[in-house]
PDB file of C-alpha atoms in Angstrom:
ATOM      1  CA  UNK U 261     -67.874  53.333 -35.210  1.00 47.00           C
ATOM      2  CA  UNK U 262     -66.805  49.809 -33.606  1.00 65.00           C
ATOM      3  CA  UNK U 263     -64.079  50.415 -30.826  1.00 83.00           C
ATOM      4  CA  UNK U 264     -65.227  47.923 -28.727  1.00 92.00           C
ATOM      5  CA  UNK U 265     -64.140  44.118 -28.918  1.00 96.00           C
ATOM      6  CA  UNK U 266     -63.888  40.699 -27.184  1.00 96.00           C
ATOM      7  CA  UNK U 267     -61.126  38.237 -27.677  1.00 97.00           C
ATOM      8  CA  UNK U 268     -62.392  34.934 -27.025  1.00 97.00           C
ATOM      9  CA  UNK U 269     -60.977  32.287 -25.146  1.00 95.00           C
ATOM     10  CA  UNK U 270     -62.642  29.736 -25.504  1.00 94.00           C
ATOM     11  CA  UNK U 271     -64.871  27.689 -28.312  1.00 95.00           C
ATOM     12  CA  UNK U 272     -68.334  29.393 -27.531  1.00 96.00           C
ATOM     13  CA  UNK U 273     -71.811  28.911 -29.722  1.00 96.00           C
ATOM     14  CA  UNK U 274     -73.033  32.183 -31.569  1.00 96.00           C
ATOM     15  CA  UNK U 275     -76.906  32.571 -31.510  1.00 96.00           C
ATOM     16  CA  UNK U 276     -79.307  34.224 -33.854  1.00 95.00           C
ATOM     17  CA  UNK U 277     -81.659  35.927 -30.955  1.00 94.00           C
ATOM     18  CA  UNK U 278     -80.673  36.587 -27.110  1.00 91.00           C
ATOM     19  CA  UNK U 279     -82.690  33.430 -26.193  1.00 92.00           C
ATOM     20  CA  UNK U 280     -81.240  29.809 -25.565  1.00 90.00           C
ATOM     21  CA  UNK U 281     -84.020  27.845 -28.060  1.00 92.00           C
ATOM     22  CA  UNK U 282     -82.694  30.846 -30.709  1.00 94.00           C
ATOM     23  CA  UNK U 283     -80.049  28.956 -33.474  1.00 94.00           C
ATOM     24  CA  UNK U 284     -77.171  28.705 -33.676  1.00 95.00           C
ATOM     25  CA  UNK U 285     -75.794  30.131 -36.461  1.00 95.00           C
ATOM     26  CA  UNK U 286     -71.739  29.971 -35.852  1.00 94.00           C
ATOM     27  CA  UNK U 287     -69.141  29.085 -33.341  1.00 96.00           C
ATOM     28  CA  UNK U 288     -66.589  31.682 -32.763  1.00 96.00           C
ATOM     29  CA  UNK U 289     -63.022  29.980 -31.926  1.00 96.00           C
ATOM     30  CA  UNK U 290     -60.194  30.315 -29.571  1.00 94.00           C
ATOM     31  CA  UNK U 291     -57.588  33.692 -30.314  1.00 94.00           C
ATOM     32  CA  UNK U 292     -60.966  35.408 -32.470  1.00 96.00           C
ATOM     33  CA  UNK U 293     -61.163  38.917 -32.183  1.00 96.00           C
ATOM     34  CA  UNK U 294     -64.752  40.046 -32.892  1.00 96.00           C
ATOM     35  CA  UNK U 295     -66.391  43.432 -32.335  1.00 96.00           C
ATOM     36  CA  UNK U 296     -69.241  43.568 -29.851  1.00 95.00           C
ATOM     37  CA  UNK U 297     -72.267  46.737 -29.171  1.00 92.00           C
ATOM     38  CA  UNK U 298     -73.590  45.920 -25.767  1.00 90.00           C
ATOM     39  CA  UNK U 299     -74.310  43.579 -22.843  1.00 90.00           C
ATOM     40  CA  UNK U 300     -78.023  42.552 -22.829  1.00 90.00           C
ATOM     41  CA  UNK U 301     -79.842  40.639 -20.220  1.00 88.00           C
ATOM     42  CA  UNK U 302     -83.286  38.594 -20.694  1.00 87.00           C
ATOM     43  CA  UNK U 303     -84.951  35.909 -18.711  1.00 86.00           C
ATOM     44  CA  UNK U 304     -81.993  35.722 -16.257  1.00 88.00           C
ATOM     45  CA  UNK U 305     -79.183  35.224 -18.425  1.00 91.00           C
ATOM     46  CA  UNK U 306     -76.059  37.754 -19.884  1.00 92.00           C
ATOM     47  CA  UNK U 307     -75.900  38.026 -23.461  1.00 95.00           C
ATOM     48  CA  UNK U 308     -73.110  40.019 -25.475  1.00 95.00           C
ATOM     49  CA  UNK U 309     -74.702  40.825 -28.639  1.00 95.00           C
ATOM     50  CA  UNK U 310     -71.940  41.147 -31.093  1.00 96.00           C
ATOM     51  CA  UNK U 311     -70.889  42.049 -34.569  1.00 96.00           C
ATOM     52  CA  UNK U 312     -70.180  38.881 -37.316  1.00 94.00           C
ATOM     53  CA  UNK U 313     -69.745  39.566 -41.005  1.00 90.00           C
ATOM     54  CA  UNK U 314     -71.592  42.195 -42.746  1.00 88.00           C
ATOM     55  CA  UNK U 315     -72.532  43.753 -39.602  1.00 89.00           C
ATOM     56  CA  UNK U 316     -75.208  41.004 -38.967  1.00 93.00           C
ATOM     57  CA  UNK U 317     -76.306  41.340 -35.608  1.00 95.00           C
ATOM     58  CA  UNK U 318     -75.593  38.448 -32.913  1.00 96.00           C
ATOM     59  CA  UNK U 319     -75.329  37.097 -29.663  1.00 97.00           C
ATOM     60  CA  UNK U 320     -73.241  35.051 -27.570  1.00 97.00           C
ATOM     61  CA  UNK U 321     -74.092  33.893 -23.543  1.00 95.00           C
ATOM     62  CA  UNK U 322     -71.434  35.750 -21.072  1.00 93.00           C
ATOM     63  CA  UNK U 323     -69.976  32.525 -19.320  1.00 91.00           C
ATOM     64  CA  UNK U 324     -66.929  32.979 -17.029  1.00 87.00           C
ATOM     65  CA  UNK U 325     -63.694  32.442 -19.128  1.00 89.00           C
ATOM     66  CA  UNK U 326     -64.781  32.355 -22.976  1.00 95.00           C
ATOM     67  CA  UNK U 327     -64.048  36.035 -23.254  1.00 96.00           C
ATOM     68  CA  UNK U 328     -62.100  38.778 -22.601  1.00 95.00           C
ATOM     69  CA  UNK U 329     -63.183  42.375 -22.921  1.00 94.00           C
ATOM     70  CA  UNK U 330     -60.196  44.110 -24.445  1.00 95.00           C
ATOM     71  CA  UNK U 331     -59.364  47.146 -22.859  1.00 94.00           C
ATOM     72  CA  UNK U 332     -59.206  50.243 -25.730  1.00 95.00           C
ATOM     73  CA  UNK U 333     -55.877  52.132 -24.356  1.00 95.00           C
ATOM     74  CA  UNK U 334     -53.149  54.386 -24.875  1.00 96.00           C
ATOM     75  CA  UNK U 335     -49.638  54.285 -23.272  1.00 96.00           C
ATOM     76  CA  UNK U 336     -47.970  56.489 -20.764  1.00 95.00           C
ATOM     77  CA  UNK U 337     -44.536  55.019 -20.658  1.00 96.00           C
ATOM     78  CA  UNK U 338     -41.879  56.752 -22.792  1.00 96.00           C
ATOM     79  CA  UNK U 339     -41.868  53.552 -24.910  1.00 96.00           C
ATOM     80  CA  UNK U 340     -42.644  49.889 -24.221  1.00 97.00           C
ATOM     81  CA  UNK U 341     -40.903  46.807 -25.885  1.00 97.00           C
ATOM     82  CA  UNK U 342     -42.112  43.453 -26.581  1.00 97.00           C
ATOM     83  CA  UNK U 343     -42.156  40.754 -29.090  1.00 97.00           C
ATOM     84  CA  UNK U 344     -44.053  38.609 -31.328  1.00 97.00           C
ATOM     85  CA  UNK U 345     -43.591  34.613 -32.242  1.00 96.00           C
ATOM     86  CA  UNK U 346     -44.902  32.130 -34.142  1.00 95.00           C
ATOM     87  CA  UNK U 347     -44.364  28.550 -33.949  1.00 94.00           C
ATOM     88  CA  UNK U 348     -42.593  26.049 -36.024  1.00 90.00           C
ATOM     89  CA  UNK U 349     -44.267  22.661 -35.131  1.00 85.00           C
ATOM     90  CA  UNK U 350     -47.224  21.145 -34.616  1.00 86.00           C
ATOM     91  CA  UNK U 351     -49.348  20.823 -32.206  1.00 89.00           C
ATOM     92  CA  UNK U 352     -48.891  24.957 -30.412  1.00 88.00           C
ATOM     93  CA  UNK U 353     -46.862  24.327 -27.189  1.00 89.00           C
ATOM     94  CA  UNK U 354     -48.150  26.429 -24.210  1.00 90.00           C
ATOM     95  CA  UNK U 355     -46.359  29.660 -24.191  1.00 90.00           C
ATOM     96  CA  UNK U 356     -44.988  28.605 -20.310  1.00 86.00           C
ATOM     97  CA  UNK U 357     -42.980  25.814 -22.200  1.00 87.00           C
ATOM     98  CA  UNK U 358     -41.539  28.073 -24.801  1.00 90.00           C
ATOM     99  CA  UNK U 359     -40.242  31.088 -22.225  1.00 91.00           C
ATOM    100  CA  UNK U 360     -37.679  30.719 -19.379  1.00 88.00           C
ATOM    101  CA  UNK U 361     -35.741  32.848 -17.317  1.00 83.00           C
ATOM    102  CA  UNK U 362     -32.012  33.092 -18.515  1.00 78.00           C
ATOM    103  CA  UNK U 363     -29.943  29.768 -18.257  1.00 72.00           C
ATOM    104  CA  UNK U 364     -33.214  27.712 -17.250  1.00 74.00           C
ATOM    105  CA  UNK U 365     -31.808  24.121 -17.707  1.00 73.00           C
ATOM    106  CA  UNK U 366     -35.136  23.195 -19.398  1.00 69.00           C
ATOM    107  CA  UNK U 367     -33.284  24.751 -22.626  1.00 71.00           C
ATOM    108  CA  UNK U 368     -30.039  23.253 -22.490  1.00 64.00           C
ATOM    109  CA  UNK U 369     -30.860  20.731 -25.345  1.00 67.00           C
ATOM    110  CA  UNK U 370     -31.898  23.421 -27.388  1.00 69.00           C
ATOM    111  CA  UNK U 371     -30.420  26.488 -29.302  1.00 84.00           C
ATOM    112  CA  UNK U 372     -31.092  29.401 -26.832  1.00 88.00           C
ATOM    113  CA  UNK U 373     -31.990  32.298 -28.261  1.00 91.00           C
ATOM    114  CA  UNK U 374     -32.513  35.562 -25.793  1.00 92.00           C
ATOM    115  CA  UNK U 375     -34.785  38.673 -25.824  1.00 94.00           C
ATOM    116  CA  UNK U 376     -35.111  42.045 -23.221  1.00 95.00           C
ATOM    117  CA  UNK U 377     -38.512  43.112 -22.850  1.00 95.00           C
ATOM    118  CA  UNK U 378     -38.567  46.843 -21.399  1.00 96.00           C
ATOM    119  CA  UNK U 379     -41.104  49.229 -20.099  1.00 96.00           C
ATOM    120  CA  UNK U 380     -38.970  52.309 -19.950  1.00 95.00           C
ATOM    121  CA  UNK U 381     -41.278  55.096 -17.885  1.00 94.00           C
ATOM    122  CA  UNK U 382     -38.701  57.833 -18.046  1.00 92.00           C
ATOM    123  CA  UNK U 383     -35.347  58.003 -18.789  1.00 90.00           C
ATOM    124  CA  UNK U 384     -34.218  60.190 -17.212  1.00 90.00           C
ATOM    125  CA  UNK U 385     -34.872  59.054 -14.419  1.00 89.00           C
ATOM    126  CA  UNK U 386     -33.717  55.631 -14.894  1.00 91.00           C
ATOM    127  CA  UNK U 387     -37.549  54.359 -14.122  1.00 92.00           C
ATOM    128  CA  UNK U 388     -37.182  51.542 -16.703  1.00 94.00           C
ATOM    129  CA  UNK U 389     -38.599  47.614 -16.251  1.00 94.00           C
ATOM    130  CA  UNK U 390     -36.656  44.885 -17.896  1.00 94.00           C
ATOM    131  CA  UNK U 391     -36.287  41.303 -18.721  1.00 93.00           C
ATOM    132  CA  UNK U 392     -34.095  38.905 -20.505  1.00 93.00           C
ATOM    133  CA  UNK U 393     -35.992  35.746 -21.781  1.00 92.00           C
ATOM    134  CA  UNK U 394     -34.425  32.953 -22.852  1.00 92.00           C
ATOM    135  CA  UNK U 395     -36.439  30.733 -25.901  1.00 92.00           C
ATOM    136  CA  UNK U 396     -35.563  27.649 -27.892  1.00 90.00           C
ATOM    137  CA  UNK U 397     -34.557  29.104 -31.262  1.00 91.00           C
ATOM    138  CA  UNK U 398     -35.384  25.647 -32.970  1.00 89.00           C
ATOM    139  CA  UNK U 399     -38.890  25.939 -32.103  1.00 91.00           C
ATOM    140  CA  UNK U 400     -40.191  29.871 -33.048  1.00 93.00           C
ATOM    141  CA  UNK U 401     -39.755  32.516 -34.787  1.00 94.00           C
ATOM    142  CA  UNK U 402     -39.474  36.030 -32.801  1.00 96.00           C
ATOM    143  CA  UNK U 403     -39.737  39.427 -33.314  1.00 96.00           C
ATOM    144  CA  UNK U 404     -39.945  42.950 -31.986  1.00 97.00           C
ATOM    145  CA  UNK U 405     -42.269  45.084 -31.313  1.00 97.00           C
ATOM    146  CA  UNK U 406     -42.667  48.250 -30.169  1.00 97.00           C
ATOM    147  CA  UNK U 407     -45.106  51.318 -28.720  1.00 98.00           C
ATOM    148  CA  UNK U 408     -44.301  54.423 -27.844  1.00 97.00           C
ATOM    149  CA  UNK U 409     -45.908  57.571 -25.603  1.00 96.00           C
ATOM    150  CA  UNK U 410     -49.490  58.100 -26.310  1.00 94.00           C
ATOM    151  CA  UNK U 411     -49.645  54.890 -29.110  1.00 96.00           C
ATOM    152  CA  UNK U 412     -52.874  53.773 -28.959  1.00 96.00           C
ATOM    153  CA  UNK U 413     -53.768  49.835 -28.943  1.00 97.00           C
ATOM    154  CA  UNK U 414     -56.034  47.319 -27.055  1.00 97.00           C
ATOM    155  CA  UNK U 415     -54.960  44.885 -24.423  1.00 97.00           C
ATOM    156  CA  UNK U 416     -56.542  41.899 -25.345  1.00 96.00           C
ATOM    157  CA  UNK U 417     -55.742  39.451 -22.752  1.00 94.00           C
ATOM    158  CA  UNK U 418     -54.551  40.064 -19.281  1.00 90.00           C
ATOM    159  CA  UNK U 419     -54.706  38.382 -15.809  1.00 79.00           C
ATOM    160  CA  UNK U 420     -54.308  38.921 -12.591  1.00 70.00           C
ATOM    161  CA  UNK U 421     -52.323  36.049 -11.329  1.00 70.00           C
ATOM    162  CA  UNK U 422     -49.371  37.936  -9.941  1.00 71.00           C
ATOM    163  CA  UNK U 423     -46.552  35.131 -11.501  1.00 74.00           C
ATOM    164  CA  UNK U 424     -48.072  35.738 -15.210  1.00 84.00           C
ATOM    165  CA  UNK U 425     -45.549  39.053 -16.367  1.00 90.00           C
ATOM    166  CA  UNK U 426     -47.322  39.274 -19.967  1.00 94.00           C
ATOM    167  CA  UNK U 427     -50.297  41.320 -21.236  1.00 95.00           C
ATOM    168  CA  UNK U 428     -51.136  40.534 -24.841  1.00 96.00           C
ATOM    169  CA  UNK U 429     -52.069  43.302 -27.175  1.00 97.00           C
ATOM    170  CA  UNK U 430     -53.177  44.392 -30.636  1.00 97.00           C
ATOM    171  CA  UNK U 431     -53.146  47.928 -32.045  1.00 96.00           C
ATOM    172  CA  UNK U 432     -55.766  45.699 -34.615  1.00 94.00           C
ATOM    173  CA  UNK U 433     -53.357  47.130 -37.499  1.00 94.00           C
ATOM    174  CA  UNK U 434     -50.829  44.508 -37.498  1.00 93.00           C
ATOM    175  CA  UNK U 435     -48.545  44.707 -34.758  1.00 96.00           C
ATOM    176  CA  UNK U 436     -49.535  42.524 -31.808  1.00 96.00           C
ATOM    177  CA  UNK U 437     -48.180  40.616 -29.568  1.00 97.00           C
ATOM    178  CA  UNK U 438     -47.032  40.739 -25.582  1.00 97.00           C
ATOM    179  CA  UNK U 439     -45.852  42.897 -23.350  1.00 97.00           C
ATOM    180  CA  UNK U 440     -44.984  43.326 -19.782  1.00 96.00           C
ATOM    181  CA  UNK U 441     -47.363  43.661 -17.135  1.00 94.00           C
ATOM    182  CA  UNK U 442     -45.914  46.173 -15.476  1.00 93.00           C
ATOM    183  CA  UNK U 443     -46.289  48.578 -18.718  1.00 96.00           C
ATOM    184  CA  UNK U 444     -48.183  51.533 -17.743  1.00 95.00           C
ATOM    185  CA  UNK U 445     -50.924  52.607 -19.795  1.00 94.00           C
ATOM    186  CA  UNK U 446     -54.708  54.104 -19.138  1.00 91.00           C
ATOM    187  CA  UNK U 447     -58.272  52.997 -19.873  1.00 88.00           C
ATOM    188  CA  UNK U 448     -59.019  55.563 -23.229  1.00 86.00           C
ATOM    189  CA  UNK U 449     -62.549  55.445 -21.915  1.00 75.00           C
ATOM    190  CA  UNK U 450     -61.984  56.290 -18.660  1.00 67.00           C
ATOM    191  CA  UNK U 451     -59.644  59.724 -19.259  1.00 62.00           C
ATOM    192  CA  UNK U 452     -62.401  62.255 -19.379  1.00 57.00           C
ATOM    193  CA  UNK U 453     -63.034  60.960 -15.951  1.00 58.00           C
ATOM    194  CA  UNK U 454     -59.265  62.067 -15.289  1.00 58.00           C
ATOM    195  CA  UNK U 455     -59.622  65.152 -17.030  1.00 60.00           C
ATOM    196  CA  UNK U 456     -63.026  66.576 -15.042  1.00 60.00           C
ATOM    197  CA  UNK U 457     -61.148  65.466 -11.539  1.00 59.00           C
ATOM    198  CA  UNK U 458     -57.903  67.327 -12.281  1.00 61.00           C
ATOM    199  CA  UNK U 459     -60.532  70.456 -13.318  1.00 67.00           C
ATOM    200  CA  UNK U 460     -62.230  70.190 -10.291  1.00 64.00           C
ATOM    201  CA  UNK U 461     -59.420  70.010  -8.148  1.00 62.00           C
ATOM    202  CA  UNK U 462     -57.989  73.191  -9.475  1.00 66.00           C
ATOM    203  CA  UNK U 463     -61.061  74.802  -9.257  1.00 69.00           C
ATOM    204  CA  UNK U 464     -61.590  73.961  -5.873  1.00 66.00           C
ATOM    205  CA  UNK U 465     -57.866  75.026  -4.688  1.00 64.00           C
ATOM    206  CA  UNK U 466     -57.848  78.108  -6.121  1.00 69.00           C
ATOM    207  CA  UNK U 467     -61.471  78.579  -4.549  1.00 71.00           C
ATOM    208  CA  UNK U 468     -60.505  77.877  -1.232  1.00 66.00           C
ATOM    209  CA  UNK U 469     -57.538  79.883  -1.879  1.00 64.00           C
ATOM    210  CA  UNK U 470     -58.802  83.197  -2.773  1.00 70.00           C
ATOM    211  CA  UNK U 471     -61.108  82.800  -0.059  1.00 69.00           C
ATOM    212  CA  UNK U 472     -58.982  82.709   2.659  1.00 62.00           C
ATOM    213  CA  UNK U 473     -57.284  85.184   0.980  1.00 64.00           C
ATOM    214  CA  UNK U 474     -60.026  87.588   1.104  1.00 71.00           C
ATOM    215  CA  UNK U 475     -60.898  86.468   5.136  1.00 68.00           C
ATOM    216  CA  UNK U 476     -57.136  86.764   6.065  1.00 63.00           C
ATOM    217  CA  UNK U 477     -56.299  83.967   7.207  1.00 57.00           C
ATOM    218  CA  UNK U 478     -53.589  82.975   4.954  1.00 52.00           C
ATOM    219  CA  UNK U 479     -51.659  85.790   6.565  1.00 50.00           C
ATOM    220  CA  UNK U 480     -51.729  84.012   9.182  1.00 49.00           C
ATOM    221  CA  UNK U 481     -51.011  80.563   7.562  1.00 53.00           C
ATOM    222  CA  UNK U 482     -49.904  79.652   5.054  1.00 53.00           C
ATOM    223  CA  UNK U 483     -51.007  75.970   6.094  1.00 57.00           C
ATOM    224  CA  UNK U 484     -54.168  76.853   4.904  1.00 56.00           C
ATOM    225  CA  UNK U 485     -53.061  75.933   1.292  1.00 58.00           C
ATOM    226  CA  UNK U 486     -52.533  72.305   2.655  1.00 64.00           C
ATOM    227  CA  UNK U 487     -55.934  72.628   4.036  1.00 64.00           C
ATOM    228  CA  UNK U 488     -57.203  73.361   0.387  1.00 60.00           C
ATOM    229  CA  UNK U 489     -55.475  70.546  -1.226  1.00 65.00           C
ATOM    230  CA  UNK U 490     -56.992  67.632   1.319  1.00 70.00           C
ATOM    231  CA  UNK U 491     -60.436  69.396   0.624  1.00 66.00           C
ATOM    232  CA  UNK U 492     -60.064  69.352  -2.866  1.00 64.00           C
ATOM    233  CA  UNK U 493     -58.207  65.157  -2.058  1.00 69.00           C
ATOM    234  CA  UNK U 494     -61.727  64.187  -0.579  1.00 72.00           C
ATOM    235  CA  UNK U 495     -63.778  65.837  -3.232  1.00 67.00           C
ATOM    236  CA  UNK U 496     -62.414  64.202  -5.759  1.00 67.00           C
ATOM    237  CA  UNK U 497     -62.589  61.031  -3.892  1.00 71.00           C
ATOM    238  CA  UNK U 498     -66.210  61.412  -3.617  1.00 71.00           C
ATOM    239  CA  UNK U 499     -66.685  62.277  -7.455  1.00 67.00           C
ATOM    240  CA  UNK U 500     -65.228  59.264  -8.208  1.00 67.00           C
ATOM    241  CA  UNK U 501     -67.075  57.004  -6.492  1.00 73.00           C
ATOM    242  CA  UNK U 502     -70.092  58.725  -7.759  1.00 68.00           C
ATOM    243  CA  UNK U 503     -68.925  58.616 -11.426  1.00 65.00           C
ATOM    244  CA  UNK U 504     -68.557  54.850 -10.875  1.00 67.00           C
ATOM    245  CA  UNK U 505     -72.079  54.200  -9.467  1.00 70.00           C
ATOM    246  CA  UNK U 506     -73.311  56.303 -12.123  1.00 63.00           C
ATOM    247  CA  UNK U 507     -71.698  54.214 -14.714  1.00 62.00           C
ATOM    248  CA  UNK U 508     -72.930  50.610 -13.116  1.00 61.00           C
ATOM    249  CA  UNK U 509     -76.701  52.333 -13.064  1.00 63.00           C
ATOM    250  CA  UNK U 510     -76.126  53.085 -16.603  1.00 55.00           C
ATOM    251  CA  UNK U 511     -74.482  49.891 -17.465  1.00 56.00           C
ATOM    252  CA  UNK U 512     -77.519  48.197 -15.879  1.00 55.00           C
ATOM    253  CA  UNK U 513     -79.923  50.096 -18.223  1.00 53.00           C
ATOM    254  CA  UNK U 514     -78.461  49.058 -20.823  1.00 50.00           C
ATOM    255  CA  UNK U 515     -78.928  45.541 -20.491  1.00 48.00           C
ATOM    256  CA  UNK U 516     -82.465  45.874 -20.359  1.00 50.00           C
ATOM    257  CA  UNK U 517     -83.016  47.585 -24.035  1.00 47.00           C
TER     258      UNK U 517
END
């Protein structure tokens, strides 16, 4: 089963065999979304071997910037909404040129039209992120879209220049599109990591629980249920960084076969 995939950036050559002198056999394009197995690595250099039609086996060299490893995930906010476009003329103008804060004078010669992204984390509680863009109406066509708790889809671009507000996604079932940064979501691969540290940490409080319990010294403070919760803190602290070393050792191994 394929759940892992690159969205590439940038016009890169596609060869046969993870050597240079291998042919090519294909160039993948900008905005492609292609499924990939594993990273390789011979004679010094990265490889991605990929998927291409028919399941044919390939491989691409892992240069800084032609790709982006999309991130399989699933969303924790009550609901996030974003939007869609496509353009109306030719050639594509950048998407900094088509998206404004409200009355930017850049759109005054132009038909404004406006649309409220929103990452709403609970209701409730009024935790909600918004925005009102303003877009030239003449140029694209919008349109909503929308995730809610637990939706699965991939982010399949993302930066980390803190003025860029978008991540772009694609549940790779149709709906697609951007949303804001500030969404809040988690890493589908990375939850059973989650999952054991939350077990642990129970296990451990109610450990060091019963056994001061049984000593008697939570008669004589009950403190010592804060001291169980900073033990359990720095125990899960430590199995994460050991779960993460683990993974780069096996991530290395991987590259080799």
């Amino acid at each position: 089963m394929k759940n892992r995939y690159l969205k590439i950036l940038q016009e890169i050559s596609v060869h046969s065999n993870h050597e240079i002198s291998s042919p090519k056999i294909e160039t993948l394009l900008p905005n492609q979304i292609i499924p990939y197995n594993r990273e390789k690595r011979r004679n010094g250099i990265n490889w991605m071997e990929i998927y291409l039609k028919n399941d044919k086996i390939a491989y691409i060299k892992k240069e800084h910037d032609t790709f982006y490893k999309c991130e399989n995930v699933t969303l924790n906010d009550e609901k996030a909404i974003g939007f869609n476009y496509s353009q109306k003329t030719s050639p594509p103008i950048p998407m900094d040129k088509l998206f404004f804060p409200e009355n930017h004078p850049d759109l005054t010669n132009n038909e404004v039209g406006k649309f409220k992204l929103e990452s709403v984390e609970d209701t409730s509680e009024n935790k909600i992120v918004h925005i009102t863009l303003d877009y030239p109406k003449d140029l694209i066509d919008l349109e909503e879209i929308e995730f809610k708790k637990d939706h699965e889809f991939y982010v399949v671009n993302s930066t980390y220049n803190k003025n860029d507000i978008f991540i772009e996604v694609d549940n790779l079932k149709g709906k697609k599109g951007f949303l804001l940064k500030k969404t809040n979501y988690s890493n589908i691969a990375d939850k059973w990591m989650s999952n054991l540290a939350i077990t642990i940490a129970i296990l451990v409080v109610v450990g060091i629980f019963l056994a001061f319990l049984a000593s008697g010294w939570i008669v004589i403070s009950g403190l010592m249920v804060l001291v169980g919760f900073v033990v359990a803190f720095i125990l899960i602290f430590v199995l994460q960084i050991a779960l993460m070393i683990l993974r780069g050792i096996f991530n290395q191994i991987r590259k080799r076969f």
